[in-house]
């Protein structure tokens, strides 16, 4: 199975369909708020019907009852992975999982639920001074991952630099999905805690999320193949 998830950060259905035509096999894609808010949830079912796997990255964060209701409705869309923010706490994460289990149609495989730890665009300075969380990023990320595990989630979103510590704390089967991936020498954009696919593999990351390095490449399918090779 592919270990690279391509972030479809587009704003129109046409851009998405044009982009997906460049691949001659099903791929794993991430649909986030940009595309969902522009096209509605129908785009998720449409991409799924084309045979692609979907990580639905809507990062739910609200009171437990609302997250449960939201997840229950998302469960009908057929995504393979969904997520919520670990910052919502253990009760909220439990509610997210419960919503998915309640909403999954009979006979269908429930989506995996993963928790977003500290965003890969957040530096230690921002975490300390703006969010008011003292200490090193890795300590908060590992604490959030342990909370996610306690809540019954299947894994977390984290940076490559934290994957090893999370596996040590939560077990090898606890999924680590890592954005902030950049090709050697590539533009970092707004990301802060970045790493190459090869380093992600070395750190034991289960899956990587790659957006602009693939979507803005002059040959996205070839860049995707190169990244998959580095991860294999
Ligand atoms: O273009 P780039 O490779 O930076 O895209 C990364 C994708 O992963 C974006 O869609 C972003 O929303 C998502 N993401 C992230 N950091 C997280 C969680 C999700 O960059 N912690």
mmCIF file of N, CA and C and ligand atoms in Angstrom, residues 7-9 30 32 55 57 59 83 116-121 157-159 179-182 188-191 209-213 215, ligand 1:
data_model
loop_
_atom_site.group_PDB
_atom_site.id
_atom_site.type_symbol
_atom_site.label_atom_id
_atom_site.label_comp_id
_atom_site.label_asym_id
_atom_site.label_seq_id
_atom_site.Cartn_x
_atom_site.Cartn_y
_atom_site.Cartn_z
ATOM 1 N N UNK A 7 -1.723 15.676 -0.487
ATOM 2 C CA UNK A 7 -2.687 16.673 0.016
ATOM 3 C C UNK A 7 -3.295 17.427 -1.156
ATOM 4 N N UNK A 8 -4.597 17.238 -1.365
ATOM 5 C CA UNK A 8 -5.300 17.913 -2.467
ATOM 6 C C UNK A 8 -5.783 19.280 -1.993
ATOM 7 N N UNK A 9 -4.839 20.205 -1.785
ATOM 8 C CA UNK A 9 -5.224 21.548 -1.331
ATOM 9 C C UNK A 9 -5.573 22.406 -2.536
ATOM 10 N N UNK A 30 -5.353 13.304 0.495
ATOM 11 C CA UNK A 30 -5.887 13.984 1.681
ATOM 12 C C UNK A 30 -6.790 15.111 1.207
ATOM 13 N N UNK A 32 -8.881 18.242 2.529
ATOM 14 C CA UNK A 32 -8.936 19.073 3.723
ATOM 15 C C UNK A 32 -10.040 20.103 3.638
ATOM 16 N N UNK A 55 -7.871 10.342 3.144
ATOM 17 C CA UNK A 55 -7.700 10.847 4.503
ATOM 18 C C UNK A 55 -8.472 12.178 4.537
ATOM 19 N N UNK A 57 -9.206 15.319 6.222
ATOM 20 C CA UNK A 57 -8.486 16.115 7.223
ATOM 21 C C UNK A 57 -9.289 17.357 7.585
ATOM 22 N N UNK A 59 -10.003 18.074 10.910
ATOM 23 C CA UNK A 59 -9.501 18.509 12.233
ATOM 24 C C UNK A 59 -10.608 19.012 13.154
ATOM 25 N N UNK A 83 -9.913 12.846 11.221
ATOM 26 C CA UNK A 83 -9.129 13.306 12.368
ATOM 27 C C UNK A 83 -9.824 14.364 13.203
ATOM 28 N N UNK A 116 -4.700 15.173 15.824
ATOM 29 C CA UNK A 116 -3.660 16.133 15.429
ATOM 30 C C UNK A 116 -2.968 16.599 16.700
ATOM 31 N N UNK A 117 -1.663 16.414 16.782
ATOM 32 C CA UNK A 117 -0.929 16.830 17.991
ATOM 33 C C UNK A 117 -0.630 18.335 17.878
ATOM 34 N N UNK A 118 0.617 18.709 17.752
ATOM 35 C CA UNK A 118 0.939 20.128 17.544
ATOM 36 C C UNK A 118 1.200 20.309 16.053
ATOM 37 N N UNK A 119 0.545 21.283 15.433
ATOM 38 C CA UNK A 119 0.678 21.492 13.982
ATOM 39 C C UNK A 119 2.146 21.619 13.581
ATOM 40 N N UNK A 120 2.467 21.082 12.410
ATOM 41 C CA UNK A 120 3.860 21.158 11.945
ATOM 42 C C UNK A 120 4.264 22.584 11.558
ATOM 43 N N UNK A 121 3.312 23.493 11.517
ATOM 44 C CA UNK A 121 3.636 24.908 11.243
ATOM 45 C C UNK A 121 3.895 25.674 12.549
ATOM 46 N N UNK A 157 -1.384 12.617 14.011
ATOM 47 C CA UNK A 157 -0.626 13.417 13.044
ATOM 48 C C UNK A 157 0.459 14.121 13.849
ATOM 49 N N UNK A 158 1.694 14.012 13.390
ATOM 50 C CA UNK A 158 2.806 14.639 14.112
ATOM 51 C C UNK A 158 3.880 14.988 13.096
ATOM 52 N N UNK A 159 4.982 15.614 13.529
ATOM 53 C CA UNK A 159 6.073 15.841 12.584
ATOM 54 C C UNK A 159 6.985 14.615 12.608
ATOM 55 N N UNK A 179 2.957 15.165 8.163
ATOM 56 C CA UNK A 179 3.110 16.217 7.148
ATOM 57 C C UNK A 179 4.430 16.968 7.381
ATOM 58 N N UNK A 180 4.602 18.095 6.687
ATOM 59 C CA UNK A 180 5.844 18.866 6.830
ATOM 60 C C UNK A 180 6.969 18.191 6.060
ATOM 61 N N UNK A 181 6.621 17.518 4.979
ATOM 62 C CA UNK A 181 7.639 16.808 4.184
ATOM 63 C C UNK A 181 8.130 17.714 3.050
ATOM 64 N N UNK A 182 9.431 17.801 2.922
ATOM 65 C CA UNK A 182 10.022 18.592 1.855
ATOM 66 C C UNK A 182 11.135 17.799 1.189
ATOM 67 N N UNK A 188 10.409 25.563 1.899
ATOM 68 C CA UNK A 188 9.766 25.130 3.148
ATOM 69 C C UNK A 188 8.350 25.725 3.284
ATOM 70 N N UNK A 189 8.052 26.832 2.589
ATOM 71 C CA UNK A 189 6.775 27.563 2.677
ATOM 72 C C UNK A 189 6.491 27.942 4.134
ATOM 73 N N UNK A 190 5.236 27.718 4.611
ATOM 74 C CA UNK A 190 4.867 28.119 5.974
ATOM 75 C C UNK A 190 5.176 27.050 7.024
ATOM 76 N N UNK A 191 5.748 25.920 6.614
ATOM 77 C CA UNK A 191 6.020 24.842 7.572
ATOM 78 C C UNK A 191 7.265 25.152 8.408
ATOM 79 N N UNK A 209 2.465 12.855 4.576
ATOM 80 C CA UNK A 209 1.524 13.688 3.817
ATOM 81 C C UNK A 209 2.341 14.695 3.028
ATOM 82 N N UNK A 210 2.170 14.705 1.724
ATOM 83 C CA UNK A 210 2.932 15.635 0.885
ATOM 84 C C UNK A 210 1.963 16.468 0.057
ATOM 85 N N UNK A 211 2.039 17.781 0.225
ATOM 86 C CA UNK A 211 1.176 18.667 -0.544
ATOM 87 C C UNK A 211 1.933 19.334 -1.671
ATOM 88 N N UNK A 212 2.370 20.560 -1.398
ATOM 89 C CA UNK A 212 2.927 21.391 -2.467
ATOM 90 C C UNK A 212 4.121 20.783 -3.196
ATOM 91 N N UNK A 213 4.941 19.949 -2.519
ATOM 92 C CA UNK A 213 6.096 19.351 -3.214
ATOM 93 C C UNK A 213 5.630 18.502 -4.387
ATOM 94 N N UNK A 215 2.005 18.719 -5.639
ATOM 95 C CA UNK A 215 0.974 19.431 -6.438
ATOM 96 C C UNK A 215 1.575 20.565 -7.264
HETATM 97 O O1 LIG B 1 1.980 21.647 1.079
HETATM 98 P P1 LIG B 1 2.347 20.880 2.335
HETATM 99 O O2 LIG B 1 3.155 19.626 2.038
HETATM 100 O O3 LIG B 1 2.979 21.756 3.382
HETATM 101 O O4 LIG B 1 0.936 20.390 2.895
HETATM 102 C C1 LIG B 1 0.815 19.744 4.130
HETATM 103 C C2 LIG B 1 -0.621 19.377 4.356
HETATM 104 O O5 LIG B 1 -0.731 18.718 5.608
HETATM 105 C C3 LIG B 1 -1.598 20.551 4.394
HETATM 106 O O6 LIG B 1 -2.810 20.125 3.789
HETATM 107 C C4 LIG B 1 -1.817 20.813 5.883
HETATM 108 O O7 LIG B 1 -3.121 21.273 6.157
HETATM 109 C C5 LIG B 1 -1.634 19.414 6.468
HETATM 110 N N1 LIG B 1 -1.183 19.366 7.865
HETATM 111 C C6 LIG B 1 0.008 19.906 8.292
HETATM 112 N N2 LIG B 1 0.389 19.806 9.609
HETATM 113 C C7 LIG B 1 -0.395 19.185 10.490
HETATM 114 C C8 LIG B 1 -1.614 18.630 10.072
HETATM 115 C C9 LIG B 1 -1.971 18.725 8.740
HETATM 116 O O8 LIG B 1 0.753 20.446 7.480
HETATM 117 N N3 LIG B 1 0.010 19.041 11.738
#
